[in-house]
Amino acid sequence: MEVRNNFTILARDASSDARWGRLKTLHGSVDTPVFMPVGTQGTVKSVTPAMLQELEAAIIVGNTYHLNLRPGSELIRRFGGLHAFMAWPGPILTDSGGFQVYSLARLRTITDEGISFRSHLNGDTFYLSPENVIDIQHSLGADIAMVLDECSRYPCSRDACRTGVTRTLRWARQCLGAASERGFLDSGHQLFGIVQGSVYEDLRIACAQELTFMGFSGYAMGGISVGESEEDMFAQVSWTVACLPENRPRYVMGVGTPPQLLRMIAQGVDMFDCVLPTRLARHGTVFTPEGTLNLRNSRFREDPLPLVEGMDNYTCKTFSRAYLRHLVVADELLAHTLLTIHNLHFYLDLMKQARHHIAKGGFKDWHLGWIARYTSRTGEEDG
């Protein structure tokens, strides 16, 4: 079937491959480049949906594996879908559960037909196939669903990787067929294919080309930043982007640090998700334009400054580093919320700045200068 194109490119940077785009979904439009906060279990950890709206988050990410395990996709469907269940009015992208093939390897058995898992919660067995992955995401009401894929471990042999790519392509074809048969695509939902191939250029290219031939609403790059060097990571993105259609969004899954995001935007990537902003917040680490700060460091004990002067979020406008350090050291839960607000805003604002510089021109010089400033000092991770 012909998959409708919901993506429009609004501006391009003349000095790089960066582009500013707009993706239309059932629950609103999303300007790209975009960072998507991760709400694996129907919640972005430590913050409310209202806080996310105040931060101007445009779209969030949920996870098929975890939500189907608990509380169950059928229960969520009866509550009106994930948007109603978690009171989030904006777009939602749901991962297929394919990453759990990688992260929960000891609990699964994989065949050409699908993946059998033992629950990490109670040991119960359940099954993910291309067809029921679509059914689950349909029940959740995802604006953007992901195909089932096999994320190869790193390092992996060429033969093992080739087997995984072949399986990924087979499942992508079956997911597309199921989405068409169930009316998922006709009703305005979108389905993204996922390019695999690890660090093998020919396998990445072949996978990207075959997925492009199938025709998806957008294309993701999986198996990125799973242990390979940063040089290999950017090479994988470069090979893949060159083979994907210009008029569809490109999404690198599970990445990364602020400099990595900017470099990938310069390569032509549009969408990102990553747990770093929320995870590091829960450990007392915050992002600034000069690198990260570990608030457990004693030098912040009497520091009257905000985390970042001039940043327009509740945390920076209201609290000193000294107070925030006190919360972190005292193990107060409020620290998780306030630092998460700041870190998410930092990422979302960085994407806003990127779009601005793409639109006005000069993104290349701006992003190289930004990265140089950020990396000029190591931050305080070990403080």
Short mmCIF file of N, CA, C and O in Angstrom, two decimals, residues 184-313:
data_model
loop_
_atom_site.label_atom_id
_atom_site.label_comp_id
_atom_site.label_asym_id
_atom_site.label_seq_id
_atom_site.Cartn_x
_atom_site.Cartn_y
_atom_site.Cartn_z
N PHE A 184 -4.55 0.28 10.71
CA PHE A 184 -3.74 1.14 11.56
C PHE A 184 -3.25 2.36 10.79
O PHE A 184 -3.29 3.49 11.28
N LEU A 185 -2.77 2.14 9.58
CA LEU A 185 -2.22 3.23 8.78
C LEU A 185 -3.32 4.09 8.18
O LEU A 185 -3.19 5.32 8.10
N ASP A 186 -4.43 3.47 7.78
CA ASP A 186 -5.54 4.23 7.19
C ASP A 186 -6.14 5.21 8.19
O ASP A 186 -6.71 6.24 7.80
N SER A 187 -6.04 4.90 9.49
CA SER A 187 -6.64 5.76 10.51
C SER A 187 -5.70 6.88 10.94
O SER A 187 -6.02 7.62 11.88
N GLY A 188 -4.56 7.00 10.29
CA GLY A 188 -3.67 8.13 10.56
C GLY A 188 -2.48 7.83 11.43
O GLY A 188 -1.63 8.71 11.65
N HIS A 189 -2.40 6.61 11.96
CA HIS A 189 -1.21 6.22 12.72
C HIS A 189 -0.04 6.01 11.75
O HIS A 189 -0.24 5.81 10.55
N GLN A 190 1.17 6.05 12.28
CA GLN A 190 2.35 5.92 11.44
C GLN A 190 3.21 4.75 11.92
O GLN A 190 3.19 4.38 13.09
N LEU A 191 3.94 4.16 10.98
CA LEU A 191 4.81 3.03 11.28
C LEU A 191 6.19 3.31 10.73
O LEU A 191 6.35 3.63 9.55
N PHE A 192 7.20 3.19 11.60
CA PHE A 192 8.59 3.42 11.21
C PHE A 192 9.32 2.09 11.09
O PHE A 192 9.16 1.20 11.93
N GLY A 193 10.14 1.95 10.04
CA GLY A 193 11.04 0.83 9.92
C GLY A 193 12.31 1.11 10.70
O GLY A 193 12.63 2.26 11.03
N ILE A 194 13.06 0.05 11.02
CA ILE A 194 14.29 0.20 11.81
C ILE A 194 15.45 -0.46 11.07
O ILE A 194 15.41 -1.65 10.74
N VAL A 195 16.49 0.33 10.80
CA VAL A 195 17.68 -0.15 10.10
C VAL A 195 18.64 -0.77 11.11
O VAL A 195 19.00 -0.14 12.10
N GLN A 196 19.04 -2.01 10.86
CA GLN A 196 20.06 -2.69 11.66
C GLN A 196 21.26 -3.01 10.77
O GLN A 196 21.25 -2.68 9.59
N GLY A 197 22.27 -3.64 11.33
CA GLY A 197 23.46 -3.98 10.56
C GLY A 197 24.75 -3.77 11.30
O GLY A 197 25.84 -3.95 10.74
N SER A 198 24.65 -3.34 12.58
CA SER A 198 25.83 -3.15 13.43
C SER A 198 26.86 -2.29 12.70
O SER A 198 26.51 -1.29 12.07
N VAL A 199 28.14 -2.66 12.77
CA VAL A 199 29.22 -1.84 12.20
C VAL A 199 29.60 -2.29 10.79
O VAL A 199 30.64 -1.88 10.27
N TYR A 200 28.75 -3.11 10.17
CA TYR A 200 29.03 -3.61 8.82
C TYR A 200 28.33 -2.73 7.79
O TYR A 200 27.11 -2.74 7.66
N GLU A 201 29.13 -1.96 7.07
CA GLU A 201 28.57 -0.95 6.17
C GLU A 201 27.64 -1.57 5.13
O GLU A 201 26.54 -1.05 4.88
N ASP A 202 28.04 -2.67 4.50
CA ASP A 202 27.22 -3.25 3.45
C ASP A 202 25.89 -3.76 3.99
O ASP A 202 24.85 -3.64 3.33
N LEU A 203 25.88 -4.27 5.22
CA LEU A 203 24.63 -4.77 5.81
C LEU A 203 23.72 -3.61 6.19
O LEU A 203 22.50 -3.68 5.99
N ARG A 204 24.28 -2.55 6.73
CA ARG A 204 23.48 -1.35 7.03
C ARG A 204 22.84 -0.79 5.75
O ARG A 204 21.65 -0.47 5.72
N ILE A 205 23.64 -0.68 4.71
CA ILE A 205 23.14 -0.12 3.45
C ILE A 205 22.05 -1.00 2.86
O ILE A 205 20.99 -0.52 2.43
N ALA A 206 22.29 -2.31 2.84
CA ALA A 206 21.30 -3.23 2.28
C ALA A 206 19.99 -3.17 3.06
O ALA A 206 18.89 -3.17 2.47
N CYS A 207 20.09 -3.10 4.39
CA CYS A 207 18.88 -3.02 5.22
C CYS A 207 18.13 -1.73 4.96
O CYS A 207 16.90 -1.74 4.78
N ALA A 208 18.84 -0.61 4.90
CA ALA A 208 18.21 0.68 4.65
C ALA A 208 17.53 0.72 3.29
O ALA A 208 16.40 1.22 3.13
N GLN A 209 18.19 0.18 2.28
CA GLN A 209 17.62 0.19 0.94
C GLN A 209 16.37 -0.67 0.85
O GLN A 209 15.38 -0.27 0.21
N GLU A 210 16.38 -1.83 1.48
CA GLU A 210 15.22 -2.71 1.42
C GLU A 210 14.04 -2.11 2.18
O GLU A 210 12.89 -2.18 1.73
N LEU A 211 14.30 -1.50 3.32
CA LEU A 211 13.22 -0.85 4.08
C LEU A 211 12.64 0.33 3.30
O LEU A 211 11.42 0.54 3.30
N THR A 212 13.51 1.07 2.62
CA THR A 212 13.03 2.18 1.80
C THR A 212 12.13 1.67 0.69
O THR A 212 11.09 2.28 0.38
N PHE A 213 12.49 0.56 0.10
CA PHE A 213 11.67 -0.04 -0.97
C PHE A 213 10.29 -0.43 -0.43
O PHE A 213 9.28 -0.28 -1.13
N MET A 214 10.23 -0.92 0.80
CA MET A 214 8.94 -1.31 1.40
C MET A 214 8.04 -0.09 1.58
O MET A 214 6.82 -0.16 1.39
N GLY A 215 8.61 1.04 1.98
CA GLY A 215 7.84 2.27 2.14
C GLY A 215 7.24 2.42 3.52
O GLY A 215 6.18 1.86 3.80
N PHE A 216 7.93 3.16 4.40
CA PHE A 216 7.44 3.41 5.75
C PHE A 216 7.21 4.91 5.95
O PHE A 216 7.66 5.74 5.16
N SER A 217 6.51 5.25 7.03
CA SER A 217 6.26 6.65 7.36
C SER A 217 7.54 7.37 7.75
O SER A 217 7.66 8.59 7.61
N GLY A 218 8.50 6.63 8.29
CA GLY A 218 9.77 7.17 8.71
C GLY A 218 10.74 6.02 8.96
O GLY A 218 10.35 4.85 8.90
N TYR A 219 11.98 6.37 9.26
CA TYR A 219 13.02 5.34 9.38
C TYR A 219 13.89 5.61 10.59
O TYR A 219 14.38 6.73 10.79
N ALA A 220 14.07 4.57 11.39
CA ALA A 220 14.92 4.66 12.57
C ALA A 220 16.22 3.91 12.34
O ALA A 220 16.29 3.00 11.51
N MET A 221 17.23 4.30 13.09
CA MET A 221 18.51 3.59 13.09
C MET A 221 18.67 2.95 14.45
O MET A 221 18.77 3.65 15.47
N GLY A 222 18.66 1.61 14.49
CA GLY A 222 18.81 0.89 15.74
C GLY A 222 20.21 0.32 15.87
O GLY A 222 21.00 0.34 14.92
N GLY A 223 20.53 -0.20 17.04
CA GLY A 223 21.84 -0.78 17.27
C GLY A 223 22.95 0.25 17.25
O GLY A 223 24.10 -0.07 16.94
N ILE A 224 22.62 1.50 17.59
CA ILE A 224 23.60 2.59 17.65
C ILE A 224 23.94 2.83 19.12
O ILE A 224 23.07 2.84 19.98
N SER A 225 25.23 3.06 19.41
CA SER A 225 25.69 3.32 20.77
C SER A 225 25.38 2.14 21.69
O SER A 225 24.79 2.30 22.77
N VAL A 226 25.78 0.95 21.26
CA VAL A 226 25.59 -0.25 22.08
C VAL A 226 26.95 -0.86 22.46
O VAL A 226 27.04 -2.05 22.72
N GLY A 227 27.98 -0.03 22.46
CA GLY A 227 29.30 -0.49 22.85
C GLY A 227 30.40 -0.18 21.86
O GLY A 227 31.59 -0.28 22.18
N GLU A 228 30.02 0.19 20.64
CA GLU A 228 31.02 0.51 19.63
C GLU A 228 31.64 1.88 19.92
O GLU A 228 31.12 2.65 20.73
N SER A 229 32.74 2.19 19.26
CA SER A 229 33.39 3.48 19.45
C SER A 229 32.52 4.60 18.90
O SER A 229 31.63 4.37 18.07
N GLU A 230 32.77 5.82 19.36
CA GLU A 230 32.01 6.95 18.85
C GLU A 230 32.25 7.14 17.36
O GLU A 230 31.34 7.49 16.61
N GLU A 231 33.47 6.90 16.91
CA GLU A 231 33.77 7.00 15.48
C GLU A 231 32.91 6.02 14.68
O GLU A 231 32.36 6.38 13.63
N ASP A 232 32.80 4.78 15.16
CA ASP A 232 31.95 3.79 14.48
C ASP A 232 30.49 4.20 14.52
O ASP A 232 29.73 3.97 13.57
N MET A 233 30.07 4.80 15.63
CA MET A 233 28.69 5.23 15.78
C MET A 233 28.32 6.26 14.70
O MET A 233 27.31 6.13 14.00
N PHE A 234 29.16 7.27 14.53
CA PHE A 234 28.87 8.29 13.53
C PHE A 234 28.99 7.73 12.11
O PHE A 234 28.26 8.16 11.20
N ALA A 235 29.88 6.77 11.90
CA ALA A 235 29.99 6.14 10.58
C ALA A 235 28.71 5.39 10.24
O ALA A 235 28.22 5.48 9.10
N GLN A 236 28.15 4.66 11.21
CA GLN A 236 26.91 3.94 10.96
C GLN A 236 25.78 4.88 10.56
O GLN A 236 25.00 4.59 9.65
N VAL A 237 25.70 6.01 11.26
CA VAL A 237 24.67 7.00 10.94
C VAL A 237 24.88 7.55 9.54
O VAL A 237 23.94 7.67 8.74
N SER A 238 26.13 7.84 9.19
CA SER A 238 26.44 8.40 7.87
C SER A 238 26.05 7.43 6.76
O SER A 238 25.41 7.83 5.77
N TRP A 239 26.43 6.16 6.88
CA TRP A 239 26.08 5.17 5.85
C TRP A 239 24.57 5.08 5.67
O TRP A 239 24.07 5.00 4.55
N THR A 240 23.85 5.10 6.80
CA THR A 240 22.41 4.87 6.76
C THR A 240 21.67 6.06 6.18
O THR A 240 20.81 5.90 5.31
N VAL A 241 22.00 7.26 6.67
CA VAL A 241 21.31 8.47 6.20
C VAL A 241 21.41 8.59 4.69
O VAL A 241 20.45 8.98 4.01
N ALA A 242 22.56 8.24 4.15
CA ALA A 242 22.78 8.38 2.70
C ALA A 242 21.83 7.51 1.88
O ALA A 242 21.60 7.79 0.70
N CYS A 243 21.27 6.47 2.51
CA CYS A 243 20.40 5.53 1.79
C CYS A 243 18.91 5.74 2.07
O CYS A 243 18.08 5.05 1.48
N LEU A 244 18.59 6.66 2.96
CA LEU A 244 17.19 6.87 3.33
C LEU A 244 16.57 8.00 2.52
O LEU A 244 17.27 8.93 2.11
N PRO A 245 15.25 7.94 2.30
CA PRO A 245 14.60 8.99 1.50
C PRO A 245 14.65 10.35 2.18
O PRO A 245 14.54 10.46 3.41
N GLU A 246 14.83 11.37 1.38
CA GLU A 246 14.94 12.74 1.89
C GLU A 246 13.65 13.21 2.55
O GLU A 246 13.69 14.01 3.48
N ASN A 247 12.51 12.73 2.07
CA ASN A 247 11.22 13.28 2.50
C ASN A 247 10.58 12.50 3.63
O ASN A 247 9.37 12.60 3.84
N ARG A 248 11.36 11.73 4.36
CA ARG A 248 10.84 11.01 5.52
C ARG A 248 11.73 11.29 6.73
O ARG A 248 12.94 11.45 6.58
N PRO A 249 11.14 11.33 7.94
CA PRO A 249 11.95 11.59 9.13
C PRO A 249 12.93 10.47 9.42
O PRO A 249 12.66 9.29 9.17
N ARG A 250 14.08 10.85 9.99
CA ARG A 250 15.15 9.90 10.34
C ARG A 250 15.38 9.99 11.85
O ARG A 250 15.56 11.07 12.40
N TYR A 251 15.42 8.85 12.47
CA TYR A 251 15.39 8.75 13.93
C TYR A 251 16.50 7.84 14.40
O TYR A 251 16.57 6.69 14.00
N VAL A 252 17.41 8.37 15.23
CA VAL A 252 18.44 7.53 15.86
C VAL A 252 17.95 7.19 17.27
O VAL A 252 17.71 8.07 18.08
N MET A 253 17.83 5.90 17.54
CA MET A 253 17.20 5.43 18.77
C MET A 253 18.21 5.33 19.92
O MET A 253 19.31 4.82 19.77
N GLY A 254 17.81 5.86 21.09
CA GLY A 254 18.58 5.66 22.30
C GLY A 254 19.87 6.44 22.42
O GLY A 254 20.77 6.03 23.12
N VAL A 255 19.97 7.59 21.76
CA VAL A 255 21.20 8.38 21.74
C VAL A 255 20.82 9.83 22.02
O VAL A 255 19.79 10.31 21.52
N GLY A 256 21.60 10.57 22.73
CA GLY A 256 22.92 10.36 23.26
C GLY A 256 23.26 11.59 24.07
O GLY A 256 22.42 12.30 24.62
N THR A 257 24.55 11.97 24.08
CA THR A 257 25.00 13.19 24.76
C THR A 257 24.67 14.41 23.89
O THR A 257 24.46 14.27 22.67
N PRO A 258 24.65 15.60 24.48
CA PRO A 258 24.35 16.79 23.66
C PRO A 258 25.26 16.95 22.44
O PRO A 258 24.76 17.20 21.33
N PRO A 259 26.61 16.81 22.57
CA PRO A 259 27.44 16.93 21.36
C PRO A 259 27.11 15.86 20.31
O PRO A 259 27.14 16.14 19.11
N GLN A 260 26.78 14.65 20.74
CA GLN A 260 26.43 13.59 19.79
C GLN A 260 25.17 13.96 19.03
O GLN A 260 25.09 13.77 17.81
N LEU A 261 24.17 14.50 19.73
CA LEU A 261 22.94 14.90 19.05
C LEU A 261 23.21 15.97 18.00
O LEU A 261 22.70 15.88 16.87
N LEU A 262 24.01 16.96 18.35
CA LEU A 262 24.30 18.03 17.39
C LEU A 262 25.05 17.51 16.18
O LEU A 262 24.78 17.90 15.03
N ARG A 263 26.01 16.62 16.40
CA ARG A 263 26.75 16.06 15.27
C ARG A 263 25.84 15.24 14.37
O ARG A 263 26.00 15.25 13.14
N MET A 264 24.89 14.54 14.96
CA MET A 264 23.97 13.74 14.14
C MET A 264 22.96 14.62 13.41
O MET A 264 22.56 14.30 12.29
N ILE A 265 22.56 15.72 14.02
CA ILE A 265 21.72 16.67 13.30
C ILE A 265 22.45 17.17 12.07
O ILE A 265 21.86 17.30 10.98
N ALA A 266 23.74 17.46 12.21
CA ALA A 266 24.54 17.91 11.07
C ALA A 266 24.63 16.83 10.00
O ALA A 266 24.85 17.14 8.82
N GLN A 267 24.44 15.56 10.38
CA GLN A 267 24.44 14.46 9.42
C GLN A 267 23.08 14.25 8.76
O GLN A 267 22.96 13.45 7.84
N GLY A 268 22.05 14.97 9.24
CA GLY A 268 20.73 14.86 8.65
C GLY A 268 19.73 14.06 9.44
O GLY A 268 18.71 13.63 8.91
N VAL A 269 19.98 13.86 10.75
CA VAL A 269 19.05 13.13 11.61
C VAL A 269 18.03 14.11 12.20
O VAL A 269 18.36 15.26 12.51
N ASP A 270 16.79 13.62 12.38
CA ASP A 270 15.68 14.48 12.80
C ASP A 270 15.14 14.21 14.20
O ASP A 270 14.57 15.11 14.82
N MET A 271 15.27 12.97 14.69
CA MET A 271 14.59 12.59 15.92
C MET A 271 15.53 11.79 16.83
O MET A 271 16.32 10.99 16.34
N PHE A 272 15.37 12.03 18.14
CA PHE A 272 16.21 11.35 19.14
C PHE A 272 15.40 11.04 20.39
O PHE A 272 14.47 11.75 20.73
N ASP A 273 15.81 9.98 21.07
CA ASP A 273 15.33 9.74 22.44
C ASP A 273 16.50 9.19 23.23
O ASP A 273 17.38 8.54 22.68
N CYS A 274 16.50 9.44 24.54
CA CYS A 274 17.59 8.95 25.38
C CYS A 274 17.19 9.11 26.84
O CYS A 274 16.51 10.08 27.20
N VAL A 275 17.63 8.18 27.68
CA VAL A 275 17.33 8.25 29.11
C VAL A 275 18.34 9.11 29.89
O VAL A 275 18.15 9.34 31.07
N LEU A 276 19.39 9.57 29.24
CA LEU A 276 20.44 10.31 29.96
C LEU A 276 19.92 11.48 30.79
O LEU A 276 20.30 11.63 31.96
N PRO A 277 19.07 12.36 30.25
CA PRO A 277 18.67 13.53 31.06
C PRO A 277 17.96 13.13 32.35
O PRO A 277 18.20 13.75 33.39
N THR A 278 17.08 12.13 32.29
CA THR A 278 16.35 11.73 33.49
C THR A 278 17.20 10.85 34.40
O THR A 278 17.17 11.00 35.62
N ARG A 279 17.98 9.96 33.82
CA ARG A 279 18.80 9.05 34.64
C ARG A 279 19.88 9.81 35.40
O ARG A 279 20.08 9.61 36.60
N LEU A 280 20.59 10.70 34.71
CA LEU A 280 21.65 11.45 35.39
C LEU A 280 21.08 12.39 36.44
O LEU A 280 21.70 12.61 37.48
N ALA A 281 19.88 12.92 36.20
CA ALA A 281 19.24 13.78 37.20
C ALA A 281 19.04 13.03 38.51
O ALA A 281 19.24 13.59 39.59
N ARG A 282 18.64 11.77 38.40
CA ARG A 282 18.39 10.98 39.61
C ARG A 282 19.69 10.64 40.36
O ARG A 282 19.65 10.17 41.49
N HIS A 283 20.82 10.89 39.70
CA HIS A 283 22.12 10.66 40.35
C HIS A 283 22.84 11.97 40.66
O HIS A 283 24.04 11.97 40.95
N GLY A 284 22.11 13.09 40.57
CA GLY A 284 22.68 14.36 40.98
C GLY A 284 23.52 15.06 39.94
O GLY A 284 24.26 16.00 40.28
N THR A 285 23.43 14.66 38.69
CA THR A 285 24.24 15.27 37.63
C THR A 285 23.36 16.09 36.70
O THR A 285 22.29 15.64 36.28
N VAL A 286 23.83 17.28 36.35
CA VAL A 286 23.06 18.18 35.50
C VAL A 286 23.90 18.64 34.31
O VAL A 286 25.13 18.66 34.37
N PHE A 287 23.20 19.01 33.25
CA PHE A 287 23.84 19.50 32.03
C PHE A 287 23.92 21.02 32.05
O PHE A 287 22.97 21.69 32.46
N THR A 288 25.06 21.54 31.58
CA THR A 288 25.22 22.98 31.38
C THR A 288 25.94 23.17 30.04
O THR A 288 26.51 22.22 29.51
N PRO A 289 25.95 24.39 29.51
CA PRO A 289 26.67 24.63 28.25
C PRO A 289 28.18 24.38 28.36
O PRO A 289 28.86 24.23 27.34
N GLU A 290 28.71 24.34 29.58
CA GLU A 290 30.13 24.08 29.78
C GLU A 290 30.41 22.63 30.18
O GLU A 290 31.51 22.31 30.64
N GLY A 291 29.43 21.75 30.04
CA GLY A 291 29.61 20.36 30.43
C GLY A 291 28.69 19.99 31.58
O GLY A 291 27.82 20.77 31.98
N THR A 292 28.89 18.80 32.14
CA THR A 292 28.04 18.34 33.23
C THR A 292 28.61 18.75 34.59
O THR A 292 29.81 18.94 34.74
N LEU A 293 27.72 18.88 35.56
CA LEU A 293 28.10 19.18 36.95
C LEU A 293 27.54 18.09 37.85
O LEU A 293 26.35 17.75 37.74
N ASN A 294 28.37 17.58 38.74
CA ASN A 294 27.92 16.65 39.76
C ASN A 294 27.67 17.44 41.03
O ASN A 294 28.61 17.92 41.67
N LEU A 295 26.40 17.58 41.40
CA LEU A 295 26.06 18.45 42.53
C LEU A 295 26.48 17.88 43.87
O LEU A 295 26.41 18.57 44.89
N ARG A 296 26.95 16.64 43.91
CA ARG A 296 27.49 16.11 45.17
C ARG A 296 28.86 16.73 45.50
O ARG A 296 29.32 16.62 46.64
N ASN A 297 29.45 17.37 44.52
CA ASN A 297 30.75 18.00 44.73
C ASN A 297 30.62 19.10 45.79
O ASN A 297 29.72 19.94 45.75
N SER A 298 31.54 19.11 46.75
CA SER A 298 31.46 20.03 47.89
C SER A 298 31.57 21.50 47.48
O SER A 298 31.16 22.38 48.22
N ARG A 299 32.10 21.76 46.29
CA ARG A 299 32.27 23.17 45.90
C ARG A 299 30.93 23.87 45.66
O ARG A 299 30.88 25.09 45.57
N PHE A 300 29.85 23.09 45.56
CA PHE A 300 28.53 23.71 45.36
C PHE A 300 27.79 23.94 46.67
O PHE A 300 26.66 24.42 46.66
N ARG A 301 28.42 23.61 47.80
CA ARG A 301 27.73 23.67 49.10
C ARG A 301 27.19 25.06 49.42
O ARG A 301 26.09 25.20 49.98
N GLU A 302 27.91 26.09 49.02
CA GLU A 302 27.47 27.46 49.31
C GLU A 302 27.32 28.28 48.03
O GLU A 302 27.37 29.52 48.06
N ASP A 303 27.10 27.61 46.92
CA ASP A 303 27.03 28.29 45.62
C ASP A 303 25.64 28.91 45.43
O ASP A 303 24.64 28.20 45.37
N PRO A 304 25.57 30.25 45.33
CA PRO A 304 24.26 30.92 45.21
C PRO A 304 23.70 30.95 43.79
O PRO A 304 22.56 31.36 43.57
N LEU A 305 24.50 30.52 42.82
CA LEU A 305 24.08 30.64 41.42
C LEU A 305 23.02 29.60 41.05
O LEU A 305 22.95 28.53 41.66
N PRO A 306 22.22 29.89 40.02
CA PRO A 306 21.35 28.85 39.47
C PRO A 306 22.20 27.84 38.71
O PRO A 306 23.39 28.07 38.46
N LEU A 307 21.59 26.72 38.32
CA LEU A 307 22.34 25.73 37.55
C LEU A 307 22.91 26.34 36.29
O LEU A 307 24.09 26.17 35.96
N VAL A 308 22.07 27.08 35.54
CA VAL A 308 22.53 27.81 34.36
C VAL A 308 21.84 29.18 34.38
O VAL A 308 20.60 29.25 34.37
N GLU A 309 22.62 30.23 34.43
CA GLU A 309 22.03 31.57 34.46
C GLU A 309 21.28 31.84 33.16
O GLU A 309 21.78 31.58 32.07
N GLY A 310 20.05 32.35 33.30
CA GLY A 310 19.26 32.74 32.14
C GLY A 310 18.42 31.63 31.53
O GLY A 310 17.64 31.91 30.62
N MET A 311 18.55 30.39 32.02
CA MET A 311 17.72 29.32 31.47
C MET A 311 16.30 29.44 32.02
O MET A 311 16.10 29.60 33.22
N ASP A 312 15.33 29.37 31.11
CA ASP A 312 13.95 29.66 31.47
C ASP A 312 13.20 28.40 31.88
O ASP A 312 12.28 27.94 31.20
N ASN A 313 13.62 27.79 33.00
CA ASN A 313 12.85 26.69 33.56
C ASN A 313 12.69 26.92 35.06
O ASN A 313 13.43 27.70 35.66
#
